[in-house]
Coordinates of C-alpha atoms and ligand atoms in Angstrom, one line a residue:
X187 CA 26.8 1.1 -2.4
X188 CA 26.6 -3.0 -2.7
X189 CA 28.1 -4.6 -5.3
X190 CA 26.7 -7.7 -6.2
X191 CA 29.3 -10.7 -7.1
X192 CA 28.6 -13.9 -9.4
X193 CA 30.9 -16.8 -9.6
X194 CA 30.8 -18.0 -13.7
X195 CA 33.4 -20.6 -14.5
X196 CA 35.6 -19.9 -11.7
X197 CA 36.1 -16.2 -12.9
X198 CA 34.6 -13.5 -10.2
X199 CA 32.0 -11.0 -12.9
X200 CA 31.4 -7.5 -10.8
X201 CA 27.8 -6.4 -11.5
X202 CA 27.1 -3.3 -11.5
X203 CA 24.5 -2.1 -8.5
X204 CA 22.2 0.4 -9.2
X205 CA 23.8 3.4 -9.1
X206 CA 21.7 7.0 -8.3
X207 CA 24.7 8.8 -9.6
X208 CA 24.3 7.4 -13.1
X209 CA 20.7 8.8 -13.7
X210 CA 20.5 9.7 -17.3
X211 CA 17.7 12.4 -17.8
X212 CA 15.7 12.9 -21.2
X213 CA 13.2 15.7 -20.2
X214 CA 9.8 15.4 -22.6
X215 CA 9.3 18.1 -25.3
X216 CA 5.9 18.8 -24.7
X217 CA 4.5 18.3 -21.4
X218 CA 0.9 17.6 -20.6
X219 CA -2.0 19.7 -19.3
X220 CA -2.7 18.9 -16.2
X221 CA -6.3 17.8 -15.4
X222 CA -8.8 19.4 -12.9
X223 CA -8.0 18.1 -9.5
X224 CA -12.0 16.8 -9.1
X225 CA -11.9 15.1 -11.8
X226 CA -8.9 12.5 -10.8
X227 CA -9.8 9.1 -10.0
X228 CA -7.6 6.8 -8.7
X229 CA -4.2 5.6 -11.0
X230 CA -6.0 6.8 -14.0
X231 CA -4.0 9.7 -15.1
X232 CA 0.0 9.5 -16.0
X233 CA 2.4 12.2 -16.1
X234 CA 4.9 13.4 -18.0
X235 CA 8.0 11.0 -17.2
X236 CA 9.1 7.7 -15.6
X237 CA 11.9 6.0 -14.5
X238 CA 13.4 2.9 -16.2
X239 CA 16.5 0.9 -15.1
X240 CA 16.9 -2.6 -16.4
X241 CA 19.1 -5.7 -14.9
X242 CA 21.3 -7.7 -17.4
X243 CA 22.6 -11.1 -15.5
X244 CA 26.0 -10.2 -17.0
X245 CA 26.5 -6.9 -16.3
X246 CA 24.0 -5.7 -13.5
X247 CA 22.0 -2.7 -13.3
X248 CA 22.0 -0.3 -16.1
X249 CA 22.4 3.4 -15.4
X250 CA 18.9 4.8 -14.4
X251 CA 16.9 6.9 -16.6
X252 CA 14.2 9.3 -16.3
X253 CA 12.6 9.6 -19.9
X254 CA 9.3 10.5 -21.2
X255 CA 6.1 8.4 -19.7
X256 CA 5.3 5.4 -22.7
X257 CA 5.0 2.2 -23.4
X258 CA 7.7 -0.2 -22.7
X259 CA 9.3 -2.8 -25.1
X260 CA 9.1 -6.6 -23.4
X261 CA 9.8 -9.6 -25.2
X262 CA 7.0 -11.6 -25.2
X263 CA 8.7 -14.8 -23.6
X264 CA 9.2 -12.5 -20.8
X265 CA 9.3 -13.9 -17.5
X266 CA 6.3 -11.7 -16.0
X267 CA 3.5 -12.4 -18.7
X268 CA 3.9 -16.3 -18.5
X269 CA 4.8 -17.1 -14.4
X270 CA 4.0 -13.6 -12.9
X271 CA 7.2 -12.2 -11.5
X272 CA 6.4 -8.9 -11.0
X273 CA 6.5 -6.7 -7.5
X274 CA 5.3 -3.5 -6.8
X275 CA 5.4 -1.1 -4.2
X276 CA 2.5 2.1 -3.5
X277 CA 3.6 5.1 -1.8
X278 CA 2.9 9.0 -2.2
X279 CA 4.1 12.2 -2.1
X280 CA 2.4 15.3 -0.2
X281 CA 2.1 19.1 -0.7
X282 CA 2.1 20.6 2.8
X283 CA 1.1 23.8 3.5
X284 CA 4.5 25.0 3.4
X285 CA 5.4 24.4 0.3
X286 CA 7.3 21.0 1.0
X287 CA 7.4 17.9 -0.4
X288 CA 7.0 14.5 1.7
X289 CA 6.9 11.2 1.7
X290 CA 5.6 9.0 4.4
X291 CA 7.9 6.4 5.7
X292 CA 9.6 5.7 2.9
X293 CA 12.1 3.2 4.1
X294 CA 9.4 0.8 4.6
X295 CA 8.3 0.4 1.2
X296 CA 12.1 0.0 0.1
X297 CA 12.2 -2.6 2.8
X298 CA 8.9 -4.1 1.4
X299 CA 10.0 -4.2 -2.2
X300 CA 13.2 -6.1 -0.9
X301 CA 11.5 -8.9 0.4
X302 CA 9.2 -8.8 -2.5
X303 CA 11.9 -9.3 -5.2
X304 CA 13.5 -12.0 -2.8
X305 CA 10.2 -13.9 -2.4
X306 CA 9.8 -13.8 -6.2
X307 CA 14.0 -14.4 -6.3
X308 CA 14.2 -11.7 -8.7
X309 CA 18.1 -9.6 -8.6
X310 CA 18.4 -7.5 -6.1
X311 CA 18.3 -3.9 -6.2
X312 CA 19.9 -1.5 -4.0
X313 CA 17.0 0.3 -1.6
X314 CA 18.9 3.7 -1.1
X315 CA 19.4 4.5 -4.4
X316 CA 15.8 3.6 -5.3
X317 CA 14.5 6.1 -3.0
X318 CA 17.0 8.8 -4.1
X319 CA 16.1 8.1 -7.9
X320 CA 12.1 8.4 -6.6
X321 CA 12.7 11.7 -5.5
X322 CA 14.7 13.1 -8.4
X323 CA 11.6 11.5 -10.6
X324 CA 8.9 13.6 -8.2
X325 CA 11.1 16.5 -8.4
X326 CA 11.0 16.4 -12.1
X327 CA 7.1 15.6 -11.8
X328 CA 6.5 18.6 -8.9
X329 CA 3.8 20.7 -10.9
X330 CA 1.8 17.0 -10.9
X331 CA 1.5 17.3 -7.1
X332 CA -2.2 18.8 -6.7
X333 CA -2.0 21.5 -4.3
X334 CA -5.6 20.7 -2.3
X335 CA -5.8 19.3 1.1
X336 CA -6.5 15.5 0.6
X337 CA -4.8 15.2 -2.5
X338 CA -0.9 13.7 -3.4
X339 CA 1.0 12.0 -5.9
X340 CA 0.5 8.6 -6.1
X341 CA 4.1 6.3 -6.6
X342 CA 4.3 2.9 -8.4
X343 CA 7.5 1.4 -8.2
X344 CA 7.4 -2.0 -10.4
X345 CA 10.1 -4.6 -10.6
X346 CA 9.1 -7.1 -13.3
X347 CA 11.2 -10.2 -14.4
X348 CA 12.3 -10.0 -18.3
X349 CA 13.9 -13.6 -18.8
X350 CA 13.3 -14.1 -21.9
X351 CA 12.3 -18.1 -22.3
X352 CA 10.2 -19.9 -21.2
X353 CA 11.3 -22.5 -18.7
X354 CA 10.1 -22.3 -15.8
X355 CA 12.5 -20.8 -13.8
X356 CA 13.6 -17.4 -11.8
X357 CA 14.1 -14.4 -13.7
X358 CA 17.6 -13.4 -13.8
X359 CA 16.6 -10.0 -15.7
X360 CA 14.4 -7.4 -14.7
X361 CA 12.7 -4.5 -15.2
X362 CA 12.8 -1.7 -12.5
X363 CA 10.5 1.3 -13.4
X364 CA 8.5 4.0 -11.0
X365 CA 5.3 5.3 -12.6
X366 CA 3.1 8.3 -10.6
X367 CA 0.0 9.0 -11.2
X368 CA -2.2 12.3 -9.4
X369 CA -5.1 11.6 -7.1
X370 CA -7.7 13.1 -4.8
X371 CA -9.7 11.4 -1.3
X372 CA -10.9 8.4 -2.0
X373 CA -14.0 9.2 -0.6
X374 CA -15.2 13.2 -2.0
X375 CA -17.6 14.5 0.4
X376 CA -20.0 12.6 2.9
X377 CA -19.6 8.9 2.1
X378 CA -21.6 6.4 4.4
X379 CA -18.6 4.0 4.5
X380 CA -18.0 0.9 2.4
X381 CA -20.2 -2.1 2.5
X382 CA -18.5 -5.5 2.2
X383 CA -19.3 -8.6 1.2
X384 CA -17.8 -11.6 3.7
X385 CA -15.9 -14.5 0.8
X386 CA -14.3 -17.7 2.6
X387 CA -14.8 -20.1 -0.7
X388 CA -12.4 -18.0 -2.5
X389 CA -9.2 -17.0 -0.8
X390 CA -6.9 -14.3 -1.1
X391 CA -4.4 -15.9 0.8
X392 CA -3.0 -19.2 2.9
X393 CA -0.4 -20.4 5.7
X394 CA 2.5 -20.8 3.3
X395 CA 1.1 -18.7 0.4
X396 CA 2.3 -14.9 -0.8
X397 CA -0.5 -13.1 0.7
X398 CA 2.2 -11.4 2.9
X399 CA 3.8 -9.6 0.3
X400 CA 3.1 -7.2 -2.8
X401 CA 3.3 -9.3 -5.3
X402 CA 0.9 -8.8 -8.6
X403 CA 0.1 -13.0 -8.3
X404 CA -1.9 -11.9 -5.2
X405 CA -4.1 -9.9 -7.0
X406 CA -5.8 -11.3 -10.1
X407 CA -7.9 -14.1 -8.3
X408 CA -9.5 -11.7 -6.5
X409 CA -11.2 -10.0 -9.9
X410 CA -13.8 -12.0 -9.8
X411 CA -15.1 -12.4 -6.3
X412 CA -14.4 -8.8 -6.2
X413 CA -17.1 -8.8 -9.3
X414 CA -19.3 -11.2 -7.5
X415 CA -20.0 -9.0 -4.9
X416 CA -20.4 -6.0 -6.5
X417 CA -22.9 -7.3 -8.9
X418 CA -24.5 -8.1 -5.1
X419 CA -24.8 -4.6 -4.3
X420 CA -21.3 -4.7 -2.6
X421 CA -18.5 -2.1 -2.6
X422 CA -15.2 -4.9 -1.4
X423 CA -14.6 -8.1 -0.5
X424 CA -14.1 -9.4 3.2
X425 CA -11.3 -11.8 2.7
X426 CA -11.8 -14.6 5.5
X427 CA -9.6 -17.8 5.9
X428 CA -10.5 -21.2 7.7
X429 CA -12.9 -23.5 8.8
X430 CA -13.4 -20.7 12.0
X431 CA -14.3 -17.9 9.4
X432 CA -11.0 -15.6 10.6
X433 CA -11.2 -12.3 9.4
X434 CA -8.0 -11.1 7.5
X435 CA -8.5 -8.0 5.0
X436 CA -10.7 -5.7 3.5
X437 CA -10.5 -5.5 -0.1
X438 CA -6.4 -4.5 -0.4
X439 CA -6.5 -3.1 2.9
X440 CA -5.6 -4.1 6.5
X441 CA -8.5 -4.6 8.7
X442 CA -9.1 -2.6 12.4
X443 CA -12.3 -3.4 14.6
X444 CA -12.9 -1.4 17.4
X445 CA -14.7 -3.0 20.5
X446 CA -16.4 -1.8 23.4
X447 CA -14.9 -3.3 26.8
X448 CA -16.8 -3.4 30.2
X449 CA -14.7 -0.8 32.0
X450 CA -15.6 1.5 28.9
X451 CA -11.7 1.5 27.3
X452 CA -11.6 0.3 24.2
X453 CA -10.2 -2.8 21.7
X454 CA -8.7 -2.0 18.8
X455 CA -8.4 -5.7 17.1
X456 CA -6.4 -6.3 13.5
X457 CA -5.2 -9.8 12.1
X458 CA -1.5 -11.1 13.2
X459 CA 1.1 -11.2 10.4
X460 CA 1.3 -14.6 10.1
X461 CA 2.3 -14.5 6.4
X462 CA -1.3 -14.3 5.5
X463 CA -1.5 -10.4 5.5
X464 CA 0.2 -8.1 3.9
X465 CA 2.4 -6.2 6.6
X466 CA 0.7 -2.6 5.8
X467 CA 2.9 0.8 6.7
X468 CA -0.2 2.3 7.4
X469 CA -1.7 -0.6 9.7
X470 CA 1.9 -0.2 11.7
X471 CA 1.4 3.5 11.4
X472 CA -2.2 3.1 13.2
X473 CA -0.9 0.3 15.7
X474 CA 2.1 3.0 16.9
X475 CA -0.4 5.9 17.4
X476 CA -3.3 4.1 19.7
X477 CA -0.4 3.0 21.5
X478 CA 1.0 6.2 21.8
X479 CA -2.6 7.8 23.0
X480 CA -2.8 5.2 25.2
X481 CA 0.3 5.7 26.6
X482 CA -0.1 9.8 26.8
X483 CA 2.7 10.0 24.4
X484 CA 0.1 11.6 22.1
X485 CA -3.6 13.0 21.7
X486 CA -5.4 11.3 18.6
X487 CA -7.6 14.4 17.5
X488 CA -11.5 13.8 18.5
X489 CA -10.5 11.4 21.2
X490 CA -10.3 12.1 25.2
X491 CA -6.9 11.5 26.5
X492 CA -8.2 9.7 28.6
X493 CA -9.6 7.4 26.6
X494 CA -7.5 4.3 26.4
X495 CA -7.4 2.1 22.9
X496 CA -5.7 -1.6 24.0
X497 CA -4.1 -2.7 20.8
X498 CA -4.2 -6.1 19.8
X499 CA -2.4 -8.4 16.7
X500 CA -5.0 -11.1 17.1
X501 CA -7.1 -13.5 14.6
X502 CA -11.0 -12.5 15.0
X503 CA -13.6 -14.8 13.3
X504 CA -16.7 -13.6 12.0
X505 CA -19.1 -15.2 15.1
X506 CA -16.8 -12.3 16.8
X507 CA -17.8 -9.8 14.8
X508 CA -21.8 -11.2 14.8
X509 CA -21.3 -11.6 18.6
X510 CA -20.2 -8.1 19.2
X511 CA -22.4 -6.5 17.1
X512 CA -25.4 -8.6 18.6
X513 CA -24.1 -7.3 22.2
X514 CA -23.8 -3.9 20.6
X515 CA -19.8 -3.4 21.7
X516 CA -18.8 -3.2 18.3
X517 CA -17.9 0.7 17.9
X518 CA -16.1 0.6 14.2
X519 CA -14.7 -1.5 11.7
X520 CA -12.3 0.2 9.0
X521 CA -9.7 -0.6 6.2
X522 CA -6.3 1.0 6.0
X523 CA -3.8 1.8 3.5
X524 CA -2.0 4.3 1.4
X525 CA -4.8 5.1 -1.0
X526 CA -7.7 5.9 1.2
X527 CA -5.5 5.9 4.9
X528 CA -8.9 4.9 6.9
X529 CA -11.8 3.7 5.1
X530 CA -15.5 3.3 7.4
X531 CA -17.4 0.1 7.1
X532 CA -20.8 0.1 7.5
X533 CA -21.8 -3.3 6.9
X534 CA -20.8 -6.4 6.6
X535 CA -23.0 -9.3 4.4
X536 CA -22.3 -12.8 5.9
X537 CA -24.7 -15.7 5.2
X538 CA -27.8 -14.2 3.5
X539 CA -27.5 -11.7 6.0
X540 CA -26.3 -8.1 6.6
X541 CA -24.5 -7.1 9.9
X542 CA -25.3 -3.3 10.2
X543 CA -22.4 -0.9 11.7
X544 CA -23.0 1.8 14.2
X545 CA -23.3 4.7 11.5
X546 CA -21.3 8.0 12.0
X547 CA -22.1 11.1 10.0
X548 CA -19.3 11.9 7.5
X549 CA -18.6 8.1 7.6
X550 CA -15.7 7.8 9.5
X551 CA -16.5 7.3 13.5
X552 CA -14.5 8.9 16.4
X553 CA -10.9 6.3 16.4
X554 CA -10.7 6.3 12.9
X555 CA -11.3 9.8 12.3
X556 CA -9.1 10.5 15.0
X557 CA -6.4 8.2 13.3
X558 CA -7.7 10.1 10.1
X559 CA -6.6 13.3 10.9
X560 CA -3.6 12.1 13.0
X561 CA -2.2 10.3 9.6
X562 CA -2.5 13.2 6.8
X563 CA -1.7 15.7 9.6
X564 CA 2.0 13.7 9.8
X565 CA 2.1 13.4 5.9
X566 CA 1.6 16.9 4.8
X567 CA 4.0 18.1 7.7
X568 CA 1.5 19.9 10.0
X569 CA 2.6 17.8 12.6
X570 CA 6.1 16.2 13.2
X571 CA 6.0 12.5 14.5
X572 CA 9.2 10.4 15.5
X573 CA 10.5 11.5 11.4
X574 CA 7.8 9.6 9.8
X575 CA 7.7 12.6 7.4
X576 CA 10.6 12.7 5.0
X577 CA 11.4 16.1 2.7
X578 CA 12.2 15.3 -0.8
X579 CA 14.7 18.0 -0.4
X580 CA 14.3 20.3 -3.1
Ligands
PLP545 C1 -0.8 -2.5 -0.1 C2 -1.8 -3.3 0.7 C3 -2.2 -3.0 1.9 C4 -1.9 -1.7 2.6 O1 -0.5 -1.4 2.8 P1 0.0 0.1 3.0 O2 1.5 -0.1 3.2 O3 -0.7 0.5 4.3 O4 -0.4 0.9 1.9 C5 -3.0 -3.9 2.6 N1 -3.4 -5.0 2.1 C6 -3.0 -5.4 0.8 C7 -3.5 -6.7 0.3 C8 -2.2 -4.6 0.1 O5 -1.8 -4.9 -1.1

């Protein structure tokens, strides 16, 4: 366990780390009823407890509690309402058919929410005992795991900063809590895909910025293009960056586009991480498995073995995207990320002008269906991949 050291007036302090073995658990005396599964929409519903730990610059982390779900009590100089140091982290936890309880890749997030709270030079925390406290919270929380196909428990882990004052300075207290919240498909039955609406006037991040990390800041400016184009008639935002009109993420997901190549393989195209986008697990997750097809390692679902995806980290502009579809090689373009794991596009507006998508009933076409199934397949333990899969172990 790391113990964190601070030098004050040539004395040597010990702060304490966060320590799993310190959980302190106050169980709720009523618990909730839990809602019809088809009902849930996305982060809307809370459960019965959370878990709080709190950083003091004197003495380190306090012991970790899991108490019932409320409000929490902030001074208002807090650090987080005035200069927006909060991180946050989305994961979830899946049902499998066997009765198990999973979470996929894990140790990513932790990893993620480590260079978050570094970026934002909030104190550290230590990752391993954050993921052991997560699953002593979702074991607590198990009857909130709905038991359908396509549905999970969705995890928040928050680290705010809770300085107190308000110079303008790093936070050198915090917050830690984890909140979970139910949830079903983003999409329920036949969807057509999402239509987006190109932005380059407004963007969601720059060479330099924090667009490539999880950090609340990112989000807010985007409320109102987001608004903008649905008052258009469109579901997301297509963030682009530059002169050149490069394509960089859908909404809050990673971007994939699929294009046709001469010798009939295909390209399957998403934006570098150039510190622009946000380093998604499942945007890894689908770079690993094309490769894997391709390589014969694996068979995506749907797709011919022999059927070759060529993966490539590259910027794409949107006169690629118009050229493509003009030549008709574009196959599918898709968003992915925890929530909705592979979301279909089915057109893009750019200019006054719509570029139309081949459609594909149910939405989804072959590669990201494919990836699709492949994904929750690994995540609800019907198929073991390379320990992607982790039991909560209880
Ligand atoms: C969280 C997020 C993603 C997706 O990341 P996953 O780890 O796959 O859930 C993509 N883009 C943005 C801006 C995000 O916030």
């Amino acid at each position: 366990m790391a113990i964190l050291k601070t030098i004050d007036g040539g004395e040597h302090h010990t702060l304490a780390a966060l320590d799993a073995s310190k959980l302190i658990v106050t169980l709720a005396e009523t618990l909730k009823s839990l809602p019809i599964p088809e009902s849930l929409r996305f982060g809307e519903v809370k459960t019965d407890h959370m878990l709080v730990a709190n950083f003091d610059p004197e003495i380190g982390w306090s012991p970790p509690e899991i108490k019932p779900y409320g409000p929490l009590e902030l001074d208002p100089m807090s650090s987080c309402f005035h200069y927006c140091s909060s991180v946050f982290e989305g994961m979830k936890a899946y049902l499998g058919p066997d009765g198990e309880v999973r979470l996929f890749r894990p140790q990513k997030n932790m990893e993620r929410l480590k260079r978050s709270v570094e970026r934002m030079a909030l104190p550290p925390f230590d990752e391993e005992a954050l993921l052991v406290l997560i699953k002593q919270l979702i074991k607590i929380e198990s009857r909130w795991i709905p038991s359908i196909p396509g549905y999970s428990l969705y995890i928040r882990p928050t680290i705010i900063g809770t300085r107190a004052a308000l110079g303008v300075a790093a936070s050198d207290s915090a917050c830690l809590y984890v909140i979970l919240s139910p949830g079903g498909p983003y999409f329920r039955g036949a969807t057509k895909g999402i239509s987006l609406l190109a932005v380059g006037d407004t963007v969601r991040s720059w060479p330099g910025g924090t667009g490539g990390h999880k950090l609340g800041v990112n989000y807010a400016p985007g409320f109102l293009p987001q608004r903008i184009a649905a008052e258009k008639g469109y579901d997301q935002v297509l963030w682009l960056l530059g002169d050149d009109e490069r394509v960089t993420e859908v909404g809050a997901m990673n971007v994939f586009a699929a294009v046709q190549r001469d010798d009939g393989d295909v390209d399957l195209i998403t934006p570098p991480l150039d510190g622009t986008i946000l380093p998604g697990i499942t945007r890894a997750s689908t770079l690993y498995l094309a490769q894997a097809h391709t390589a014969g390692k694996i068979s995506l679902p749907g797709i011919s073995p022999s059927q070759k995806l060529y993966t490539y980290e590259r910027p794409f502009t949107m006169a690629d995207l118009v050229s493509w579809s003009e030549q008709d090689k574009i196959l599918e373009v898709f968003g992915v990320g925890t929530a909705v794991i592979v979301a279909p596009v089915s057109r893009i507006g750019h200019k006054e002008k719509d570029i139309i998508l081949p459609s594909h009933s149910g939405g989804l076409g072959p590669i990201g269906k494919g990836l699709w199934t492949m994904i929750t397949d690994i995540q609800t333990g019907k198929k073991e991949f390379e320990g992607w899969s982790v039991s909560c172990g209880f």
